[in-house]
Amino acid sequence: MSEKETGAAYSAYVLGLADDALIYSHRLGEWLTWAPALEEDMALANVSLDLIGQARSLLTHVGSLDGTGRSEDDLAYLRDERDFRNVHLVEQRRGDFGQEMARMLWFSAYQKALYAALADSADEQLRAIAAKAHKEVRYHHDHAAQWVVRLGDGTQESHERMQAALTWVAPFVDELFDDSGAAVAAAVTAGVGVLPSSLRSPAQASVEAVVAEATLTMPATPKWRSRGGREGVHSEPLGFLLAEMQYLPRSVPGARW
Amino acid sequence: MFTPPEGARRSRPGHTVLMYGNDFAEPDDPGAGPLNAADGGAVEAAAAHVDTKAREGLASFDAIIAADQRIEPRDAMPEEYRQTLIRQIAQHAHSEIIGMQPEGNWITRAPSLRRKAILIAKVQDEAGHGLYLYSAAETLGITREELLDRLHTGKQKYSSIFNYPTLTWADCGAIGWLVDGAAIMNQVPLCRCSYGPYARAMIRTCKEESFHQRQGFELLWELMRGTPEQQAMAQDATNRWWWPALAMFGPRDTGEHAVTGGHTEQSMAWGIKRFSNDDLRQKFVDMTVPQAARLGVTLPDPDLLWNEERGHYDFGEIDWDEFWRVIKGDGACNAARIERRVSSHEQGAWVREAATAYAAKQRERADGAVGAGEGSAA
């Protein structure tokens, strides 16, 4: 395969990473004015801004890899729901603060392991993006960890809510570490991506350590698990998210903003 | 209607130039020249202030004020000065955090990722300004919790401008350009406020606000160089925000619309307030009218006209009935803004309680560990 063909084959893998960051940054952006304290409005905005930065770099890279020359905004605003490649975890509606910290704990643990592993990627651009992002997501993980511990080991109410939040997030965890899908295979073959299953052990270890310190317990294996996000089969909330996010650029086609 | 000079309305002027790699700066580049009151060096000048009261042996409140030096939290001050500052700083802090709502309203609908990042950062800055200001107020012997309670129960107000709704994307630009522009005009003199912590909070805030104002102008600039729909959106937002922005400076100082019995005179004497409402409003109009021309928007005032004799723009009368109506609660968003603020605060109560409980446990554990350590050492 030529370099161009290889790039096109694994671009869907990079798109998955980009869409995770893009959609989660959107959900975190919804927190502004709703956080439990001003300091937390600022912290959640920081995480959202880091992720939007990652999404922009990754999307721009996708546009050159897949040969379409699409810009970050073309990819964010002009694709339909079935063309998004993010996992279900990040598209779920904003819940209470405990749920957000449970989601951030798992997602940042996953991203931390992912970006560390991508230091060996054959794709130089992806390596550079991962190196910068790794520093950011370590902070996200610390932030979530601190809150999970405070809430778990805080009051009776916060303990119960945090435990319930861990149960809420559990069905969305397996999908993060799922190896199935053509994009993963292409990226691994090209030496560009890593098998998601290889990230499970370090991510799970860091989550378990936090849960133990928080005097909480890991929830039982859930009855169901999410699947299909990497193939563009999503849960219902994504359609609403995109309707809101994309309506303006689509209502004035070709406009610059 | 005030109409900008011919040539101000041009379609997408810069893009052709840039496309061919030409690096001439456009004469009316949105990045060129001062755009707001913080752009001219006044903030830096205030930041350079060095207090000499210790060297000069100024001890009494009156002597410090007379010498235009700063009062610090430990200095003696009249109770009324303290209360005036608490009221003003709190209202300012409340305005920052209520102000997060109208713009936060567009975060999920920002039309490009760059704009979205800028908007999130801006709303984040407003939370930060709220924090500096609540901290400044706390130096006067009151807690953030008490101040928030006064906001939530309607005992203290926030700027009435935030009771207007943000209806289109262009409103984010108009708020940056006009509302932040007016706020900066008000706040630059506060960088020299006699109360040190407030002055320092204002220096930091003005620098960031100046950035926001420029971003708002640039947002509208892009719209005005865009499609007819985008231009109409920018004009509509300008029409709706112009008068409320002028009203931000408060009631007239003289004439039939003036308010008597306010705090202005005393605040001037104490070095809290430096210019009258009408002076600041005039400065704002004089600074903003040429910017409207550069943008290519029309300002919705048939009486807006350059007065050669005065060396200022004349402008029409603000609708003071509307001004007082909105302040008194009958604005489009008064109820919604407070309801959301209270609701957010209540939803976060269990989290704040948990944080407090956890911190207490940690202290106990630390004390226990110290006790145990001492025991084993003995």
JSON list of C-alpha atoms in Angstrom, two decimals, chain A residues 59-244:
[
{"chain": "A", "resi": 59, "resn": "LEU", "atom": "CA", "xyz": [-9.74, 16.17, 13.19]},
{"chain": "A", "resi": 60, "resn": "THR", "atom": "CA", "xyz": [-7.35, 18.29, 11.14]},
{"chain": "A", "resi": 61, "resn": "HIS", "atom": "CA", "xyz": [-5.06, 15.28, 10.93]},
{"chain": "A", "resi": 62, "resn": "VAL", "atom": "CA", "xyz": [-7.95, 13.07, 9.81]},
{"chain": "A", "resi": 63, "resn": "GLY", "atom": "CA", "xyz": [-8.80, 15.50, 7.02]},
{"chain": "A", "resi": 64, "resn": "SER", "atom": "CA", "xyz": [-5.31, 15.15, 5.59]},
{"chain": "A", "resi": 65, "resn": "LEU", "atom": "CA", "xyz": [-5.01, 11.40, 6.22]},
{"chain": "A", "resi": 66, "resn": "ASP", "atom": "CA", "xyz": [-8.21, 10.42, 4.44]},
{"chain": "A", "resi": 67, "resn": "GLY", "atom": "CA", "xyz": [-7.40, 12.54, 1.41]},
{"chain": "A", "resi": 68, "resn": "THR", "atom": "CA", "xyz": [-10.62, 14.55, 1.54]},
{"chain": "A", "resi": 69, "resn": "GLY", "atom": "CA", "xyz": [-8.96, 17.75, 2.77]},
{"chain": "A", "resi": 70, "resn": "ARG", "atom": "CA", "xyz": [-11.89, 18.38, 5.11]},
{"chain": "A", "resi": 71, "resn": "SER", "atom": "CA", "xyz": [-11.24, 20.95, 7.83]},
{"chain": "A", "resi": 72, "resn": "GLU", "atom": "CA", "xyz": [-11.83, 20.42, 11.54]},
{"chain": "A", "resi": 73, "resn": "ASP", "atom": "CA", "xyz": [-15.14, 22.27, 11.20]},
{"chain": "A", "resi": 74, "resn": "ASP", "atom": "CA", "xyz": [-16.24, 20.31, 8.12]},
{"chain": "A", "resi": 75, "resn": "LEU", "atom": "CA", "xyz": [-15.73, 17.14, 10.12]},
{"chain": "A", "resi": 76, "resn": "ALA", "atom": "CA", "xyz": [-17.33, 18.42, 13.33]},
{"chain": "A", "resi": 77, "resn": "TYR", "atom": "CA", "xyz": [-20.32, 20.21, 11.83]},
{"chain": "A", "resi": 78, "resn": "LEU", "atom": "CA", "xyz": [-21.14, 18.56, 8.52]},
{"chain": "A", "resi": 79, "resn": "ARG", "atom": "CA", "xyz": [-21.11, 14.86, 9.28]},
{"chain": "A", "resi": 80, "resn": "ASP", "atom": "CA", "xyz": [-24.31, 13.02, 10.15]},
{"chain": "A", "resi": 81, "resn": "GLU", "atom": "CA", "xyz": [-24.84, 10.97, 13.26]},
{"chain": "A", "resi": 82, "resn": "ARG", "atom": "CA", "xyz": [-23.97, 7.64, 11.61]},
{"chain": "A", "resi": 83, "resn": "ASP", "atom": "CA", "xyz": [-20.57, 9.02, 10.60]},
{"chain": "A", "resi": 84, "resn": "PHE", "atom": "CA", "xyz": [-19.46, 9.77, 14.15]},
{"chain": "A", "resi": 85, "resn": "ARG", "atom": "CA", "xyz": [-17.03, 7.25, 15.65]},
{"chain": "A", "resi": 86, "resn": "ASN", "atom": "CA", "xyz": [-17.04, 8.08, 19.38]},
{"chain": "A", "resi": 87, "resn": "VAL", "atom": "CA", "xyz": [-17.92, 5.60, 22.13]},
{"chain": "A", "resi": 88, "resn": "HIS", "atom": "CA", "xyz": [-21.31, 5.81, 23.81]},
{"chain": "A", "resi": 89, "resn": "LEU", "atom": "CA", "xyz": [-19.79, 6.85, 27.14]},
{"chain": "A", "resi": 90, "resn": "VAL", "atom": "CA", "xyz": [-19.02, 10.39, 26.04]},
{"chain": "A", "resi": 91, "resn": "GLU", "atom": "CA", "xyz": [-22.37, 11.10, 24.38]},
{"chain": "A", "resi": 92, "resn": "GLN", "atom": "CA", "xyz": [-24.54, 10.26, 27.42]},
{"chain": "A", "resi": 93, "resn": "ARG", "atom": "CA", "xyz": [-26.55, 13.18, 28.77]},
{"chain": "A", "resi": 94, "resn": "ARG", "atom": "CA", "xyz": [-25.09, 15.21, 31.60]},
{"chain": "A", "resi": 95, "resn": "GLY", "atom": "CA", "xyz": [-26.10, 13.63, 34.90]},
{"chain": "A", "resi": 96, "resn": "ASP", "atom": "CA", "xyz": [-25.31, 14.73, 38.44]},
{"chain": "A", "resi": 97, "resn": "PHE", "atom": "CA", "xyz": [-21.82, 15.76, 39.49]},
{"chain": "A", "resi": 98, "resn": "GLY", "atom": "CA", "xyz": [-21.00, 12.29, 40.81]},
{"chain": "A", "resi": 99, "resn": "GLN", "atom": "CA", "xyz": [-21.88, 10.74, 37.46]},
{"chain": "A", "resi": 100, "resn": "GLU", "atom": "CA", "xyz": [-19.67, 13.27, 35.70]},
{"chain": "A", "resi": 101, "resn": "MET", "atom": "CA", "xyz": [-16.75, 12.43, 37.93]},
{"chain": "A", "resi": 102, "resn": "ALA", "atom": "CA", "xyz": [-17.30, 8.69, 37.41]},
{"chain": "A", "resi": 103, "resn": "ARG", "atom": "CA", "xyz": [-17.34, 9.25, 33.64]},
{"chain": "A", "resi": 104, "resn": "MET", "atom": "CA", "xyz": [-14.26, 11.48, 33.77]},
{"chain": "A", "resi": 105, "resn": "LEU", "atom": "CA", "xyz": [-12.41, 9.00, 35.98]},
{"chain": "A", "resi": 106, "resn": "TRP", "atom": "CA", "xyz": [-12.84, 6.19, 33.47]},
{"chain": "A", "resi": 107, "resn": "PHE", "atom": "CA", "xyz": [-12.42, 8.28, 30.36]},
{"chain": "A", "resi": 108, "resn": "SER", "atom": "CA", "xyz": [-9.27, 9.98, 31.59]},
{"chain": "A", "resi": 109, "resn": "ALA", "atom": "CA", "xyz": [-7.84, 6.65, 32.76]},
{"chain": "A", "resi": 110, "resn": "TYR", "atom": "CA", "xyz": [-8.44, 5.30, 29.26]},
{"chain": "A", "resi": 111, "resn": "GLN", "atom": "CA", "xyz": [-7.01, 8.39, 27.55]},
{"chain": "A", "resi": 112, "resn": "LYS", "atom": "CA", "xyz": [-4.00, 8.42, 29.85]},
{"chain": "A", "resi": 113, "resn": "ALA", "atom": "CA", "xyz": [-3.10, 4.84, 28.89]},
{"chain": "A", "resi": 114, "resn": "LEU", "atom": "CA", "xyz": [-3.91, 5.53, 25.24]},
{"chain": "A", "resi": 115, "resn": "TYR", "atom": "CA", "xyz": [-1.80, 8.63, 24.81]},
{"chain": "A", "resi": 116, "resn": "ALA", "atom": "CA", "xyz": [1.10, 7.04, 26.68]},
{"chain": "A", "resi": 117, "resn": "ALA", "atom": "CA", "xyz": [0.98, 4.07, 24.30]},
{"chain": "A", "resi": 118, "resn": "LEU", "atom": "CA", "xyz": [0.78, 6.31, 21.23]},
{"chain": "A", "resi": 119, "resn": "ALA", "atom": "CA", "xyz": [4.26, 7.62, 22.04]},
{"chain": "A", "resi": 120, "resn": "ASP", "atom": "CA", "xyz": [5.43, 4.66, 19.91]},
{"chain": "A", "resi": 121, "resn": "SER", "atom": "CA", "xyz": [3.07, 5.32, 17.00]},
{"chain": "A", "resi": 122, "resn": "ALA", "atom": "CA", "xyz": [4.51, 5.22, 13.49]},
{"chain": "A", "resi": 123, "resn": "ASP", "atom": "CA", "xyz": [2.47, 8.34, 12.69]},
{"chain": "A", "resi": 124, "resn": "GLU", "atom": "CA", "xyz": [4.64, 11.30, 13.65]},
{"chain": "A", "resi": 125, "resn": "GLN", "atom": "CA", "xyz": [1.76, 13.77, 13.82]},
{"chain": "A", "resi": 126, "resn": "LEU", "atom": "CA", "xyz": [-0.26, 11.48, 16.04]},
{"chain": "A", "resi": 127, "resn": "ARG", "atom": "CA", "xyz": [2.78, 11.01, 18.29]},
{"chain": "A", "resi": 128, "resn": "ALA", "atom": "CA", "xyz": [3.10, 14.75, 18.72]},
{"chain": "A", "resi": 129, "resn": "ILE", "atom": "CA", "xyz": [-0.60, 15.22, 19.50]},
{"chain": "A", "resi": 130, "resn": "ALA", "atom": "CA", "xyz": [-0.50, 12.34, 21.99]},
{"chain": "A", "resi": 131, "resn": "ALA", "atom": "CA", "xyz": [2.56, 13.69, 23.78]},
{"chain": "A", "resi": 132, "resn": "LYS", "atom": "CA", "xyz": [0.87, 17.03, 24.45]},
{"chain": "A", "resi": 133, "resn": "ALA", "atom": "CA", "xyz": [-2.48, 15.46, 25.29]},
{"chain": "A", "resi": 134, "resn": "HIS", "atom": "CA", "xyz": [-0.94, 13.00, 27.73]},
{"chain": "A", "resi": 135, "resn": "LYS", "atom": "CA", "xyz": [0.09, 15.82, 30.03]},
{"chain": "A", "resi": 136, "resn": "GLU", "atom": "CA", "xyz": [-3.42, 17.24, 29.92]},
{"chain": "A", "resi": 137, "resn": "VAL", "atom": "CA", "xyz": [-5.30, 14.04, 30.63]},
{"chain": "A", "resi": 138, "resn": "ARG", "atom": "CA", "xyz": [-3.10, 13.25, 33.61]},
{"chain": "A", "resi": 139, "resn": "TYR", "atom": "CA", "xyz": [-4.50, 16.40, 35.16]},
{"chain": "A", "resi": 140, "resn": "HIS", "atom": "CA", "xyz": [-8.05, 15.39, 34.21]},
{"chain": "A", "resi": 141, "resn": "HIS", "atom": "CA", "xyz": [-7.54, 12.06, 35.90]},
{"chain": "A", "resi": 142, "resn": "ASP", "atom": "CA", "xyz": [-6.17, 13.66, 39.06]},
{"chain": "A", "resi": 143, "resn": "HIS", "atom": "CA", "xyz": [-9.08, 16.04, 39.16]},
{"chain": "A", "resi": 144, "resn": "ALA", "atom": "CA", "xyz": [-11.69, 13.29, 38.81]},
{"chain": "A", "resi": 145, "resn": "ALA", "atom": "CA", "xyz": [-9.83, 11.09, 41.30]},
{"chain": "A", "resi": 146, "resn": "GLN", "atom": "CA", "xyz": [-9.83, 13.81, 43.94]},
{"chain": "A", "resi": 147, "resn": "TRP", "atom": "CA", "xyz": [-13.55, 14.32, 43.60]},
{"chain": "A", "resi": 148, "resn": "VAL", "atom": "CA", "xyz": [-14.38, 10.62, 43.61]},
{"chain": "A", "resi": 149, "resn": "VAL", "atom": "CA", "xyz": [-12.42, 10.29, 46.86]},
{"chain": "A", "resi": 150, "resn": "ARG", "atom": "CA", "xyz": [-14.06, 13.35, 48.43]},
{"chain": "A", "resi": 151, "resn": "LEU", "atom": "CA", "xyz": [-17.54, 12.23, 47.43]},
{"chain": "A", "resi": 152, "resn": "GLY", "atom": "CA", "xyz": [-17.00, 8.58, 48.34]},
{"chain": "A", "resi": 153, "resn": "ASP", "atom": "CA", "xyz": [-15.48, 9.47, 51.70]},
{"chain": "A", "resi": 154, "resn": "GLY", "atom": "CA", "xyz": [-17.57, 12.60, 52.34]},
{"chain": "A", "resi": 155, "resn": "THR", "atom": "CA", "xyz": [-21.11, 12.38, 53.70]},
{"chain": "A", "resi": 156, "resn": "GLN", "atom": "CA", "xyz": [-23.51, 9.45, 53.73]},
{"chain": "A", "resi": 157, "resn": "GLU", "atom": "CA", "xyz": [-25.45, 11.02, 50.86]},
{"chain": "A", "resi": 158, "resn": "SER", "atom": "CA", "xyz": [-22.39, 11.68, 48.73]},
{"chain": "A", "resi": 159, "resn": "HIS", "atom": "CA", "xyz": [-21.11, 8.16, 49.37]},
{"chain": "A", "resi": 160, "resn": "GLU", "atom": "CA", "xyz": [-24.37, 6.67, 48.12]},
{"chain": "A", "resi": 161, "resn": "ARG", "atom": "CA", "xyz": [-24.54, 8.97, 45.13]},
{"chain": "A", "resi": 162, "resn": "MET", "atom": "CA", "xyz": [-20.95, 8.24, 44.14]},
{"chain": "A", "resi": 163, "resn": "GLN", "atom": "CA", "xyz": [-21.51, 4.51, 44.45]},
{"chain": "A", "resi": 164, "resn": "ALA", "atom": "CA", "xyz": [-24.61, 4.82, 42.26]},
{"chain": "A", "resi": 165, "resn": "ALA", "atom": "CA", "xyz": [-22.56, 6.84, 39.76]},
{"chain": "A", "resi": 166, "resn": "LEU", "atom": "CA", "xyz": [-20.01, 4.03, 39.44]},
{"chain": "A", "resi": 167, "resn": "THR", "atom": "CA", "xyz": [-22.88, 1.65, 38.71]},
{"chain": "A", "resi": 168, "resn": "TRP", "atom": "CA", "xyz": [-24.29, 4.10, 36.15]},
{"chain": "A", "resi": 169, "resn": "VAL", "atom": "CA", "xyz": [-21.02, 4.34, 34.22]},
{"chain": "A", "resi": 170, "resn": "ALA", "atom": "CA", "xyz": [-20.17, 0.62, 34.28]},
{"chain": "A", "resi": 171, "resn": "PRO", "atom": "CA", "xyz": [-22.09, -0.47, 31.14]},
{"chain": "A", "resi": 172, "resn": "PHE", "atom": "CA", "xyz": [-20.18, 2.04, 29.02]},
{"chain": "A", "resi": 173, "resn": "VAL", "atom": "CA", "xyz": [-16.69, 0.93, 30.07]},
{"chain": "A", "resi": 174, "resn": "ASP", "atom": "CA", "xyz": [-16.18, -2.22, 27.97]},
{"chain": "A", "resi": 175, "resn": "GLU", "atom": "CA", "xyz": [-16.65, -0.33, 24.73]},
{"chain": "A", "resi": 176, "resn": "LEU", "atom": "CA", "xyz": [-13.56, 1.78, 25.47]},
{"chain": "A", "resi": 177, "resn": "PHE", "atom": "CA", "xyz": [-11.40, -1.34, 25.38]},
{"chain": "A", "resi": 178, "resn": "ASP", "atom": "CA", "xyz": [-13.10, -3.15, 22.49]},
{"chain": "A", "resi": 179, "resn": "ASP", "atom": "CA", "xyz": [-10.74, -4.42, 19.76]},
{"chain": "A", "resi": 180, "resn": "SER", "atom": "CA", "xyz": [-13.40, -5.29, 17.21]},
{"chain": "A", "resi": 181, "resn": "GLY", "atom": "CA", "xyz": [-13.84, -3.07, 14.18]},
{"chain": "A", "resi": 182, "resn": "ALA", "atom": "CA", "xyz": [-11.89, -2.63, 10.98]},
{"chain": "A", "resi": 183, "resn": "ALA", "atom": "CA", "xyz": [-10.36, 0.71, 11.97]},
{"chain": "A", "resi": 184, "resn": "VAL", "atom": "CA", "xyz": [-8.48, -0.75, 14.92]},
{"chain": "A", "resi": 185, "resn": "ALA", "atom": "CA", "xyz": [-7.08, -3.58, 12.82]},
{"chain": "A", "resi": 186, "resn": "ALA", "atom": "CA", "xyz": [-5.89, -1.20, 10.11]},
{"chain": "A", "resi": 187, "resn": "ALA", "atom": "CA", "xyz": [-4.26, 1.13, 12.62]},
{"chain": "A", "resi": 188, "resn": "VAL", "atom": "CA", "xyz": [-2.52, -1.70, 14.48]},
{"chain": "A", "resi": 189, "resn": "THR", "atom": "CA", "xyz": [-1.29, -3.26, 11.22]},
{"chain": "A", "resi": 190, "resn": "ALA", "atom": "CA", "xyz": [0.14, 0.09, 10.16]},
{"chain": "A", "resi": 191, "resn": "GLY", "atom": "CA", "xyz": [1.95, 0.40, 13.50]},
{"chain": "A", "resi": 192, "resn": "VAL", "atom": "CA", "xyz": [0.01, 3.59, 14.14]},
{"chain": "A", "resi": 193, "resn": "GLY", "atom": "CA", "xyz": [-2.59, 2.59, 16.72]},
{"chain": "A", "resi": 194, "resn": "VAL", "atom": "CA", "xyz": [-2.75, 0.38, 19.75]},
{"chain": "A", "resi": 195, "resn": "LEU", "atom": "CA", "xyz": [-5.16, -2.42, 20.63]},
{"chain": "A", "resi": 196, "resn": "PRO", "atom": "CA", "xyz": [-7.72, -0.90, 23.01]},
{"chain": "A", "resi": 197, "resn": "SER", "atom": "CA", "xyz": [-7.74, -4.12, 25.05]},
{"chain": "A", "resi": 198, "resn": "SER", "atom": "CA", "xyz": [-4.06, -3.51, 25.88]},
{"chain": "A", "resi": 199, "resn": "LEU", "atom": "CA", "xyz": [-5.08, -0.31, 27.69]},
{"chain": "A", "resi": 200, "resn": "ARG", "atom": "CA", "xyz": [-7.55, -2.00, 29.99]},
{"chain": "A", "resi": 201, "resn": "SER", "atom": "CA", "xyz": [-5.17, -3.22, 32.62]},
{"chain": "A", "resi": 202, "resn": "PRO", "atom": "CA", "xyz": [-3.43, 0.11, 33.41]},
{"chain": "A", "resi": 203, "resn": "ALA", "atom": "CA", "xyz": [-6.72, 2.04, 33.20]},
{"chain": "A", "resi": 204, "resn": "GLN", "atom": "CA", "xyz": [-8.60, -0.40, 35.40]},
{"chain": "A", "resi": 205, "resn": "ALA", "atom": "CA", "xyz": [-5.78, -0.42, 37.96]},
{"chain": "A", "resi": 206, "resn": "SER", "atom": "CA", "xyz": [-5.87, 3.34, 38.36]},
{"chain": "A", "resi": 207, "resn": "VAL", "atom": "CA", "xyz": [-9.67, 3.39, 38.64]},
{"chain": "A", "resi": 208, "resn": "GLU", "atom": "CA", "xyz": [-9.65, 0.59, 41.22]},
{"chain": "A", "resi": 209, "resn": "ALA", "atom": "CA", "xyz": [-7.05, 2.36, 43.33]},
{"chain": "A", "resi": 210, "resn": "VAL", "atom": "CA", "xyz": [-9.19, 5.51, 43.43]},
{"chain": "A", "resi": 211, "resn": "VAL", "atom": "CA", "xyz": [-12.37, 3.58, 44.20]},
{"chain": "A", "resi": 212, "resn": "ALA", "atom": "CA", "xyz": [-10.67, 1.82, 47.10]},
{"chain": "A", "resi": 213, "resn": "GLU", "atom": "CA", "xyz": [-9.35, 5.07, 48.54]},
{"chain": "A", "resi": 214, "resn": "ALA", "atom": "CA", "xyz": [-12.84, 6.53, 48.22]},
{"chain": "A", "resi": 215, "resn": "THR", "atom": "CA", "xyz": [-14.20, 3.72, 50.44]},
{"chain": "A", "resi": 216, "resn": "LEU", "atom": "CA", "xyz": [-16.37, 2.63, 47.50]},
{"chain": "A", "resi": 217, "resn": "THR", "atom": "CA", "xyz": [-16.63, -0.73, 45.77]},
{"chain": "A", "resi": 218, "resn": "MET", "atom": "CA", "xyz": [-16.35, -1.65, 42.11]},
{"chain": "A", "resi": 219, "resn": "PRO", "atom": "CA", "xyz": [-19.87, -2.36, 40.86]},
{"chain": "A", "resi": 220, "resn": "ALA", "atom": "CA", "xyz": [-21.00, -5.83, 39.80]},
{"chain": "A", "resi": 221, "resn": "THR", "atom": "CA", "xyz": [-20.71, -6.71, 36.11]},
{"chain": "A", "resi": 222, "resn": "PRO", "atom": "CA", "xyz": [-23.65, -4.95, 34.46]},
{"chain": "A", "resi": 223, "resn": "LYS", "atom": "CA", "xyz": [-26.36, -6.87, 32.60]},
{"chain": "A", "resi": 224, "resn": "TRP", "atom": "CA", "xyz": [-25.72, -4.98, 29.39]},
{"chain": "A", "resi": 225, "resn": "ARG", "atom": "CA", "xyz": [-22.89, -3.09, 27.74]},
{"chain": "A", "resi": 226, "resn": "SER", "atom": "CA", "xyz": [-22.77, -0.43, 25.07]},
{"chain": "A", "resi": 227, "resn": "ARG", "atom": "CA", "xyz": [-21.36, -1.28, 21.67]},
{"chain": "A", "resi": 228, "resn": "GLY", "atom": "CA", "xyz": [-21.24, 0.06, 18.14]},
{"chain": "A", "resi": 229, "resn": "GLY", "atom": "CA", "xyz": [-20.01, 3.64, 18.57]},
{"chain": "A", "resi": 230, "resn": "ARG", "atom": "CA", "xyz": [-16.84, 3.00, 16.57]},
{"chain": "A", "resi": 231, "resn": "GLU", "atom": "CA", "xyz": [-19.03, 1.73, 13.72]},
{"chain": "A", "resi": 232, "resn": "GLY", "atom": "CA", "xyz": [-21.31, 4.75, 13.89]},
{"chain": "A", "resi": 233, "resn": "VAL", "atom": "CA", "xyz": [-24.17, 3.04, 15.73]},
{"chain": "A", "resi": 234, "resn": "HIS", "atom": "CA", "xyz": [-24.95, 5.34, 18.65]},
{"chain": "A", "resi": 235, "resn": "SER", "atom": "CA", "xyz": [-27.31, 5.80, 21.55]},
{"chain": "A", "resi": 236, "resn": "GLU", "atom": "CA", "xyz": [-30.24, 8.18, 21.25]},
{"chain": "A", "resi": 237, "resn": "PRO", "atom": "CA", "xyz": [-28.75, 11.24, 22.99]},
{"chain": "A", "resi": 238, "resn": "LEU", "atom": "CA", "xyz": [-26.13, 11.80, 20.23]},
{"chain": "A", "resi": 239, "resn": "GLY", "atom": "CA", "xyz": [-28.74, 12.87, 17.68]},
{"chain": "A", "resi": 240, "resn": "PHE", "atom": "CA", "xyz": [-29.96, 15.64, 19.96]},
{"chain": "A", "resi": 241, "resn": "LEU", "atom": "CA", "xyz": [-26.43, 16.72, 20.78]},
{"chain": "A", "resi": 242, "resn": "LEU", "atom": "CA", "xyz": [-25.56, 17.04, 17.08]},
{"chain": "A", "resi": 243, "resn": "ALA", "atom": "CA", "xyz": [-28.81, 18.80, 16.24]},
{"chain": "A", "resi": 244, "resn": "GLU", "atom": "CA", "xyz": [-27.89, 21.49, 18.73]}
]
